[in-house]
Tab-separated table of C-alpha atoms and ligand atoms in Angstrom:
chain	number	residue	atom	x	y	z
A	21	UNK	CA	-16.252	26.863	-0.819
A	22	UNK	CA	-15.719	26.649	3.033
A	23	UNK	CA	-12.515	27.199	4.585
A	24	UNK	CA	-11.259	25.643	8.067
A	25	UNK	CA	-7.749	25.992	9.840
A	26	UNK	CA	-6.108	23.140	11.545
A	27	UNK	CA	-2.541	22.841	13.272
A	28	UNK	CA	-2.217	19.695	12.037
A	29	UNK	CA	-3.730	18.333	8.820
A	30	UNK	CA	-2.653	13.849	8.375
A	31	UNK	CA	-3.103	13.395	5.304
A	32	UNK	CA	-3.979	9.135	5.252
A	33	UNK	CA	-5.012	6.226	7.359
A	34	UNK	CA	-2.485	3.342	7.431
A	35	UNK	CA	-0.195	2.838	10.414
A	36	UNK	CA	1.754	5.783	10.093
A	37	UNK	CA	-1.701	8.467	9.597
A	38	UNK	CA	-3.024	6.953	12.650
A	39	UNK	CA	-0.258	6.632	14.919
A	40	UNK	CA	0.585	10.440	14.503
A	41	UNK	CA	-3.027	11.066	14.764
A	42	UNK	CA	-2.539	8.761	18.394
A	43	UNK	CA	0.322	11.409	19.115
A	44	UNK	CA	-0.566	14.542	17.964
A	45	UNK	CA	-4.013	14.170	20.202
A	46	UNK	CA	-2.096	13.222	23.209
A	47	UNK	CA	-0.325	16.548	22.753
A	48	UNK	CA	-3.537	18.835	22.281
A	49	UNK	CA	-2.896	19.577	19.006
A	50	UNK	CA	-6.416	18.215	17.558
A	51	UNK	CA	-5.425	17.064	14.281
A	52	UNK	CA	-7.794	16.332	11.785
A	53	UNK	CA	-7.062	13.504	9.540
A	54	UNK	CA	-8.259	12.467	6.256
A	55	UNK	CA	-8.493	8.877	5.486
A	56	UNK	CA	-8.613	8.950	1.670
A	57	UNK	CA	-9.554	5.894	-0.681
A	58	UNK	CA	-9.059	3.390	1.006
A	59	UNK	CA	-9.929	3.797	4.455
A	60	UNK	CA	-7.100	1.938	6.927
A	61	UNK	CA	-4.646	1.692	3.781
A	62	UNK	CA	-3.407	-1.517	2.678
A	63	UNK	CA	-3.431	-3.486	5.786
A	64	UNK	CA	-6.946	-3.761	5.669
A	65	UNK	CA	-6.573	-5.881	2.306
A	66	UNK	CA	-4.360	-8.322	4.488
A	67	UNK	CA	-4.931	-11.132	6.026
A	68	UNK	CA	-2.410	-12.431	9.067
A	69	UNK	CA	-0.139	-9.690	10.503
A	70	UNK	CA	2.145	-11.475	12.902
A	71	UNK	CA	4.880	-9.528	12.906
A	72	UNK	CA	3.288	-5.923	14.462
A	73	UNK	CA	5.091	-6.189	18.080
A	74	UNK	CA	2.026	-6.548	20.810
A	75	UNK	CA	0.051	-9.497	19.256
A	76	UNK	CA	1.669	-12.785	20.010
A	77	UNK	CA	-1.405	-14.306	18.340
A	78	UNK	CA	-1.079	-12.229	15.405
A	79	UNK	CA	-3.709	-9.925	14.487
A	80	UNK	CA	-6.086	-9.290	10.908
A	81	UNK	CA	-4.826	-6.206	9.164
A	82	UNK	CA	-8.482	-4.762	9.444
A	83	UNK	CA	-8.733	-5.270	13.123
A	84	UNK	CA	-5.375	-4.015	13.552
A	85	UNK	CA	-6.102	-0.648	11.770
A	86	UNK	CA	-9.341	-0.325	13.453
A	87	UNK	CA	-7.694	-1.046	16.571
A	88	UNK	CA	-5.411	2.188	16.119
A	89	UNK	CA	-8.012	4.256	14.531
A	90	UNK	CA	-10.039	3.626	17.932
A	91	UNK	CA	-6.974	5.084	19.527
A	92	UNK	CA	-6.999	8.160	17.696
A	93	UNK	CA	-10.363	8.414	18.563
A	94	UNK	CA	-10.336	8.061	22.634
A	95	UNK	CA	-7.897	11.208	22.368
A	96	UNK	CA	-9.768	13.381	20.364
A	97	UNK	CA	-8.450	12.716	16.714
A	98	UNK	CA	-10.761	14.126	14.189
A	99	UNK	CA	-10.889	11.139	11.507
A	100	UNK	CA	-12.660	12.196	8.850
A	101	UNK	CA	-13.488	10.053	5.521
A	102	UNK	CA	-12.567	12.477	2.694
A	103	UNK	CA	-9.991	12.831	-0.037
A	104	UNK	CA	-7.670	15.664	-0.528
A	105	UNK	CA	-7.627	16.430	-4.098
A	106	UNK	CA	-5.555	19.291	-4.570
A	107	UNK	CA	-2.126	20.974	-2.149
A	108	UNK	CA	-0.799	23.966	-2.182
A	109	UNK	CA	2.597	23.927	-0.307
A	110	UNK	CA	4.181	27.349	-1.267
A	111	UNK	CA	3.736	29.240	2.239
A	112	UNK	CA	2.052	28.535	5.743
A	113	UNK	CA	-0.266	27.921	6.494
A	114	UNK	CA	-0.667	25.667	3.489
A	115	UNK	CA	-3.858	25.055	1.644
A	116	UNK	CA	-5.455	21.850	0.531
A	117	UNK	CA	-8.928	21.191	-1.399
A	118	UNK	CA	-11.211	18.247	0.233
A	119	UNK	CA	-13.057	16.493	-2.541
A	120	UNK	CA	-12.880	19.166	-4.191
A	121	UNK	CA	-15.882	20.982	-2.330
A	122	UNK	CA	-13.549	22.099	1.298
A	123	UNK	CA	-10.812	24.183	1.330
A	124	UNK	CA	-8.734	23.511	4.794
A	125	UNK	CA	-5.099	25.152	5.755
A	126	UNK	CA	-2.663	23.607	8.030
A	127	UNK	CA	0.110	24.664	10.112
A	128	UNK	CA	1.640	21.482	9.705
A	129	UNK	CA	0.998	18.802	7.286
A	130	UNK	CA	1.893	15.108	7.938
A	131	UNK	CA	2.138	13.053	4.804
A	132	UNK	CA	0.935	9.424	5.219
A	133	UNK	CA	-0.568	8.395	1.662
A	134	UNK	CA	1.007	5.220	1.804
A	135	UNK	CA	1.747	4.040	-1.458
A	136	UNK	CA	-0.609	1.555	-4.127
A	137	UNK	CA	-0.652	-1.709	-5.947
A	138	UNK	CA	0.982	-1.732	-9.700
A	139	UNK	CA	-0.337	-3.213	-12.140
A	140	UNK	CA	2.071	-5.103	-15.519
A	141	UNK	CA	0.308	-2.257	-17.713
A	142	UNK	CA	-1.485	-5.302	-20.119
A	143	UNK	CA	-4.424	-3.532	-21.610
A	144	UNK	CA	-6.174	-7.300	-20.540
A	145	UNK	CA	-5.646	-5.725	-17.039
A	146	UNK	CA	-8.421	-3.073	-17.925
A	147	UNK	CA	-10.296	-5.362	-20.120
A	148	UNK	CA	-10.934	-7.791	-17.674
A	149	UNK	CA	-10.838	-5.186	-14.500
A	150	UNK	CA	-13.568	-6.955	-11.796
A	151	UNK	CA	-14.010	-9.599	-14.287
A	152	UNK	CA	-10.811	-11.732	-12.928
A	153	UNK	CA	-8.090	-9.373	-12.313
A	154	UNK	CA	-7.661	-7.897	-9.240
A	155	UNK	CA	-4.531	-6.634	-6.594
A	156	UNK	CA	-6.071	-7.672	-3.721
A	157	UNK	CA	-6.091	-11.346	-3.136
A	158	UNK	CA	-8.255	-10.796	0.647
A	159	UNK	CA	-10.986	-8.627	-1.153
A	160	UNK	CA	-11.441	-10.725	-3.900
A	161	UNK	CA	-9.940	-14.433	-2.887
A	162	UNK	CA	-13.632	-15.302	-2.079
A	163	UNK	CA	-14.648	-15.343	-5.310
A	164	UNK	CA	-12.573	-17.998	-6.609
A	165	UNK	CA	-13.371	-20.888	-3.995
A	166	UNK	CA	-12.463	-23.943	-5.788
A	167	UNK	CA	-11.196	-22.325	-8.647
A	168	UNK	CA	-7.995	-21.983	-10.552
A	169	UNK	CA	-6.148	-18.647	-9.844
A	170	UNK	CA	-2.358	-16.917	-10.676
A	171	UNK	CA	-0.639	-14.496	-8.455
A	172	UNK	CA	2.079	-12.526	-10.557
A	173	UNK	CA	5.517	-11.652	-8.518
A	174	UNK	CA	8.164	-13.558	-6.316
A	175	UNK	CA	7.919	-11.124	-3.442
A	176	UNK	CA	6.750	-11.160	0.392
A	177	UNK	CA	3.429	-9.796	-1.326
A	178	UNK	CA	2.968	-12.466	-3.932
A	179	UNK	CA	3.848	-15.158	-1.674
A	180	UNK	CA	1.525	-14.104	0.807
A	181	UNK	CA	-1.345	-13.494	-1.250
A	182	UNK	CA	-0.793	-17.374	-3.285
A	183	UNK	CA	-0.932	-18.726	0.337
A	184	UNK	CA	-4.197	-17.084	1.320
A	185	UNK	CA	-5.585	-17.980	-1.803
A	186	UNK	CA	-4.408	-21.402	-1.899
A	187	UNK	CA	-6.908	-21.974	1.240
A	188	UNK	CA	-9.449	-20.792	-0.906
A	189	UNK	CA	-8.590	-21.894	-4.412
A	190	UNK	CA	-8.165	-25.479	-5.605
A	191	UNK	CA	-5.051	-24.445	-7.505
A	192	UNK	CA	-2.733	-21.248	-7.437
A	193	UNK	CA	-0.287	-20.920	-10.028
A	194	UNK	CA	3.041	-18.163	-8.817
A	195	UNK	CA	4.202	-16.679	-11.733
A	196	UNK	CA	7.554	-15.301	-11.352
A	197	UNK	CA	10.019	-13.870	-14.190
A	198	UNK	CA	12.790	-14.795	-12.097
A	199	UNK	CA	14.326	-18.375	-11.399
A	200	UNK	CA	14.062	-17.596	-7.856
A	201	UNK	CA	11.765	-15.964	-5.285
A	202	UNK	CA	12.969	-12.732	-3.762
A	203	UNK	CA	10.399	-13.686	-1.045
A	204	UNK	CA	11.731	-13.722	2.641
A	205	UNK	CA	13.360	-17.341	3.633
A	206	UNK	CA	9.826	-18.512	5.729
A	207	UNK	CA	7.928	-17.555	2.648
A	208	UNK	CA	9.444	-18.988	0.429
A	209	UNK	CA	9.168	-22.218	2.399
A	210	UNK	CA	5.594	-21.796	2.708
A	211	UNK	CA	4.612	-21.333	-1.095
A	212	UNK	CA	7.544	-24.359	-2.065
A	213	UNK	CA	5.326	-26.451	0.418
A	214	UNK	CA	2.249	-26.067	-0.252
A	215	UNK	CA	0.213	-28.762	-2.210
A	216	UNK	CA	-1.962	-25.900	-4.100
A	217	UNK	CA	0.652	-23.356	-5.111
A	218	UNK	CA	2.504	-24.405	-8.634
A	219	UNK	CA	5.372	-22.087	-9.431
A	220	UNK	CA	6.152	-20.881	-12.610
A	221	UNK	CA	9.432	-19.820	-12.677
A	222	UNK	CA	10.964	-17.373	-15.510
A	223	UNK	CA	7.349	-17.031	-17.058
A	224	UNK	CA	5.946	-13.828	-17.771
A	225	UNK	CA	1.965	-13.319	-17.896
A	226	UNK	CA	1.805	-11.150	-21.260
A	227	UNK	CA	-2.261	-11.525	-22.177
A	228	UNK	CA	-5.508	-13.032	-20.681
A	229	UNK	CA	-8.756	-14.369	-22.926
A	230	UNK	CA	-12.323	-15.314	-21.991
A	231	UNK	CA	-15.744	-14.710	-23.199
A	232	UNK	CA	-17.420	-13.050	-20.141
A	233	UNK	CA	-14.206	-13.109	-17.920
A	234	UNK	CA	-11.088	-14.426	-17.076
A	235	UNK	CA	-10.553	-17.996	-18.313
A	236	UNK	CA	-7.163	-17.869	-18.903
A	237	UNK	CA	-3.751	-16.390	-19.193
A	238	UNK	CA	-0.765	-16.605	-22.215
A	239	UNK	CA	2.371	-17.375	-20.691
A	240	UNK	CA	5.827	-16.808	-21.907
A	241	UNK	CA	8.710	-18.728	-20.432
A	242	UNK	CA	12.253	-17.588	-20.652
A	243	UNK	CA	11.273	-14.959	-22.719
A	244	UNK	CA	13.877	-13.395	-25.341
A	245	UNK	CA	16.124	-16.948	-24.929
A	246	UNK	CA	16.139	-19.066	-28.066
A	247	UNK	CA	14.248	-22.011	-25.899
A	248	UNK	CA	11.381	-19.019	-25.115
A	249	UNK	CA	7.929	-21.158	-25.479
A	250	UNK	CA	4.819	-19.519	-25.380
A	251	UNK	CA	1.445	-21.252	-24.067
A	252	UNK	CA	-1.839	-20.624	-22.793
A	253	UNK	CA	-2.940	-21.493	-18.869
A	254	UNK	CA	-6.464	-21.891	-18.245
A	255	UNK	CA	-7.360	-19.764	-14.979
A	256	UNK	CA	-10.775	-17.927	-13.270
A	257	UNK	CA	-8.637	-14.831	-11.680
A	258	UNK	CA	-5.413	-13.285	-12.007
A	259	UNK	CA	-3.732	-11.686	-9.349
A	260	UNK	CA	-0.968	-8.836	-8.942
A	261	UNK	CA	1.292	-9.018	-6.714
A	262	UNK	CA	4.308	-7.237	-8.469
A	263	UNK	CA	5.059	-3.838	-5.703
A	264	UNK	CA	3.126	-0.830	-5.269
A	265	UNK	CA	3.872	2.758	-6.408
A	266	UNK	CA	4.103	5.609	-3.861
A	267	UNK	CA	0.676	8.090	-3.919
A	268	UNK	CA	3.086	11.116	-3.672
A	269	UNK	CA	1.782	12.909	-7.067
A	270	UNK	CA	-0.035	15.537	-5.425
A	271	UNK	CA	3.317	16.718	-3.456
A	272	UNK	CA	5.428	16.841	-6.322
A	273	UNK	CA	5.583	20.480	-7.091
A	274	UNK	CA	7.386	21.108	-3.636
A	275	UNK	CA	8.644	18.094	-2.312
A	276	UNK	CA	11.646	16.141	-3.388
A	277	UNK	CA	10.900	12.265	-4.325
A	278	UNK	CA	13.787	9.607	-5.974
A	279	UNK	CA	13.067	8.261	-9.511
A	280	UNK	CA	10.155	5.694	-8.409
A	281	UNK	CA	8.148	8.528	-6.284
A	282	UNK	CA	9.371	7.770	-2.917
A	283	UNK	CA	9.479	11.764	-1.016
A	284	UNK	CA	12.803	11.982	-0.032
A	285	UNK	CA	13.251	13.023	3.724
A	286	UNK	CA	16.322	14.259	5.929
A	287	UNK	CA	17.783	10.800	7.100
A	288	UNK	CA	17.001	9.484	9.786
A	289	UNK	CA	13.576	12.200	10.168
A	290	UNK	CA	10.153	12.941	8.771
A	291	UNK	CA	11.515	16.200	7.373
A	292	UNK	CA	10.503	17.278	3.931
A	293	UNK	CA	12.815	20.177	3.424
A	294	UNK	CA	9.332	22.408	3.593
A	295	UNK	CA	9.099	23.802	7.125
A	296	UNK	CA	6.085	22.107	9.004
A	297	UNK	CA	5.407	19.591	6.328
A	298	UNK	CA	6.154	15.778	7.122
A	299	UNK	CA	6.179	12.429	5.410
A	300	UNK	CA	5.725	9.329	7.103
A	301	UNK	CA	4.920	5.590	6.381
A	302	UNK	CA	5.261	4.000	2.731
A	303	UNK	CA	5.154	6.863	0.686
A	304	UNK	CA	8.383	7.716	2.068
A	305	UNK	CA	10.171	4.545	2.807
A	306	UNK	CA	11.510	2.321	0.078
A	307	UNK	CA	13.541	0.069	1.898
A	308	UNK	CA	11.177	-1.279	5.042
A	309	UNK	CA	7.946	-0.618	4.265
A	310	UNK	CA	6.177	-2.657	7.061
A	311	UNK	CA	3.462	-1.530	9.432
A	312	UNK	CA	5.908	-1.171	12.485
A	313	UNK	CA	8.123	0.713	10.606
A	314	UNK	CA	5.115	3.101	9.400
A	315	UNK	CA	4.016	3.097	12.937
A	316	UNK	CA	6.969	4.396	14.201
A	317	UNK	CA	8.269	7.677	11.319
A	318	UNK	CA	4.369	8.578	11.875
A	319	UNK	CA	5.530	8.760	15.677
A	320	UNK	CA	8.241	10.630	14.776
A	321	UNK	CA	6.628	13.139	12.205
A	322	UNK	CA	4.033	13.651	15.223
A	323	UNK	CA	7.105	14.780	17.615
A	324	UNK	CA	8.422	17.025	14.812
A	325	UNK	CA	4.569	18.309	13.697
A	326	UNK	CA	4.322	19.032	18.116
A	327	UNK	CA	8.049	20.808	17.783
A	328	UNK	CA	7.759	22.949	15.336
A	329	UNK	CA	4.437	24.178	16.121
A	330	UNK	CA	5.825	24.997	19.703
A	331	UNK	CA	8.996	26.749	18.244
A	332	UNK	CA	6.722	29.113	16.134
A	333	UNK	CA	4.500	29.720	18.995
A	334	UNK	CA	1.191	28.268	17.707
A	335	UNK	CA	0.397	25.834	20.057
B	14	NDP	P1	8.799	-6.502	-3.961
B	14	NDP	O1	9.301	-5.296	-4.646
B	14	NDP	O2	9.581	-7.087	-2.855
B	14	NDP	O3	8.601	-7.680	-5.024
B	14	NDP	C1	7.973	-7.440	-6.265
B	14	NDP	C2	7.974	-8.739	-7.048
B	14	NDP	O4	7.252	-8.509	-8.261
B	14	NDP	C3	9.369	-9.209	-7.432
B	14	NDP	O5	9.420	-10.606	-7.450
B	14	NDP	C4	9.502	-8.649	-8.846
B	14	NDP	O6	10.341	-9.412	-9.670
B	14	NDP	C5	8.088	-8.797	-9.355
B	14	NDP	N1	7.820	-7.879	-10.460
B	14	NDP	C6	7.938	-6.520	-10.442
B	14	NDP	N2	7.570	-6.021	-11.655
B	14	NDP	C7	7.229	-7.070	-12.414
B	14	NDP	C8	6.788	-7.216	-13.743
B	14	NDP	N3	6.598	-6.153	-14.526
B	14	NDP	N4	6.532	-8.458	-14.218
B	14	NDP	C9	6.702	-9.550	-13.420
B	14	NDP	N5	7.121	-9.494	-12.141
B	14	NDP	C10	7.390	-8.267	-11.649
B	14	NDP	O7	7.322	-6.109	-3.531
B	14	NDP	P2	6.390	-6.765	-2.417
B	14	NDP	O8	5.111	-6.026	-2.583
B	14	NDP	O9	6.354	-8.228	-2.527
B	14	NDP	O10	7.050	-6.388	-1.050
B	14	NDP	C11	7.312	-5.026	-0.705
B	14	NDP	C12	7.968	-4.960	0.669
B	14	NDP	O11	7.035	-5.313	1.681
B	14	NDP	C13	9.140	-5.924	0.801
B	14	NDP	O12	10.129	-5.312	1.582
B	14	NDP	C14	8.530	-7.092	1.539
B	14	NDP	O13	9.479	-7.835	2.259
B	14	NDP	C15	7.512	-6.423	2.446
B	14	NDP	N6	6.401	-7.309	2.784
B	14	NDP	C16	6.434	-7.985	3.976
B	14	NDP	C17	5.418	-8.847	4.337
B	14	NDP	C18	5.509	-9.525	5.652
B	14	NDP	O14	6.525	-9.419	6.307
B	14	NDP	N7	4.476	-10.226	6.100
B	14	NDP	C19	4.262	-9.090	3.450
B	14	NDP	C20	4.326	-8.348	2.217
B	14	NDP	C21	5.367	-7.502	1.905
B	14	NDP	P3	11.960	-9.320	-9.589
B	14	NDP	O15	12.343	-10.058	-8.342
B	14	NDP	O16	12.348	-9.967	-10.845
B	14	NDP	O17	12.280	-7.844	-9.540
């Protein structure tokens, strides 16, 4: 197996990877960053970002990623496609495996894995995986032109995602457990107003059938009341749009994470606790989790990955 040392391993590609990778090349340290599975993390599966300050036309997530990645890349920042499959955070410099063929160690380590879409746990969710079910409404919305599709959740995320398919889609049904949307205000507007989206408020998707695919889901609404009624929907896809889980499994053994698997940081900084090693974006941020706010802890974990390498003399 071949070994390289970096100063500065990033470990992910979404907002906060590549704005630390824009910072720690302005500052010489020529990180090297690995962008993992999915390339540009999860903005690249939206569609209209028009709330990432600098855009008053709004932006596409893709662009918008490969706009920052080309930043990296005018100062220097080694981007690299490449996942790391195994860390070893007992002592610097720390040790990680590259698809399982590269061993690399790091003086510091910035954490920017972002975090992934969950799924209800249905076993028709694996049954019917790319035959109808999917997370990601801009991968797969073009599939179901004309077609009848549900989007499961009441958030920002399943609001957006019924809206983009609803251009798409003749129908969109917005299943939601709830008997309201937790959906910002403007959202909510947006999905109550629009002639495609039907919401289905305190219904639960529990099962899908079809022959060679989706063709529909079985509904239960106000489940566990005495007026619970159960009935079947026809529908081509099904959509999730219920939260996303933090990709913070590999840190475990050393870093500290609350119950769902955020990584826990000093407030207020990037710190993990583990000298050198950083978190930034999603995977350690509960409570905002939007691109500016990824942007700017991957700023900040860049600053403190610059620091400490100064302080211990290894710049
Ligand atoms: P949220 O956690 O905000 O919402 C998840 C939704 O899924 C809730 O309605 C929740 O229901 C529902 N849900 C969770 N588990 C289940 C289940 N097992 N069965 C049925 N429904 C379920 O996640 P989002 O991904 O929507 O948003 C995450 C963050 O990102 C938020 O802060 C959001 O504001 C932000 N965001 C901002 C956007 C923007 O500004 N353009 C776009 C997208 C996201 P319940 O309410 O009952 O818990």
């Amino acid at each position: 197996m071949t070994t390289e040392h970096v100063k500065c391993l990033i470990i992910g590609s979404g907002p906060a990877g590549y704005t630390a990778a824009i910072y720690t090349s302005r500052a010489n340290i020529a990180p090297v960053l690995y962008e993992g599975i999915q390339p540009g993390g999860q903005l690249t599966t939206t569609t209209e970002v028009e709330n990432f300050p600098g855009y008053p036309e709004g932006v596409t997530g893709p662009v918008l990623m490969d706009d920052l990645r080309k930043q990296a890349e005018r100062f220097g920042a080694d981007i690299r496609s490449g996942l790391i499959t195994k860390a070893d955070l007992d002592k610097a410099p720390y040790t990680f495996t590259v698809d399982e063929e590269k061993e690399i160690t790091a003086d510091t380590v910035i954490i920017s894995t972002g975090a992934e879409a969950k799924y209800l746990g249905l076993p028709d969710e694996k049954k019917y995986a790319g035959m109808g079910v999917s997370a990601c409404a801009t991968c797969d919305g073009f599939f179901y032109r004309k077609k009848t599709v549900a989007v499961i959740g009441g958030g920002d995320t399943a609001c957006e995602e019924a809206i983009y398919l609803a251009g798409l889609a003749s129908k969109v049904y917005l299943v939601v457990r709830k008997s309201f949307l937790r959906a910002s205000k403007i959202m909510q507007e947006r999905v109550t107003n629009h002639p495609n989206i039907t919401i289905l408020f305190e219904h639960n998707a529990v099962g899908l059938y079809g022959e060679n695919g989706v063709e529909g889901m079985h509904v239960v609404k106000r489940m566990g009341e005495a007026d619970e009624e159960r009935y079947d929907v026809p529908i081509d896809g099904f959509f999730l749009a219920i939260g996303h889980k933090p990709n913070s499994d590999l840190f475990k053994p050393w870093v500290k994470t609350d119950e769902v698997g955020y990584i826990l940081t000093e407030p207020g900084t990037p710190r993990t606790g583990i000298p050198g090693v950083f978190a930034a974006g999603d995977v350690a941020d509960p409570h905002y989790r939007q691109a500016i706010t990824a942007a700017g802890s991957g700023c900040q974990a860049a600053i403190e990955a610059e620091r400490y390498l100064s302080m211990k003399g290894l710049l």
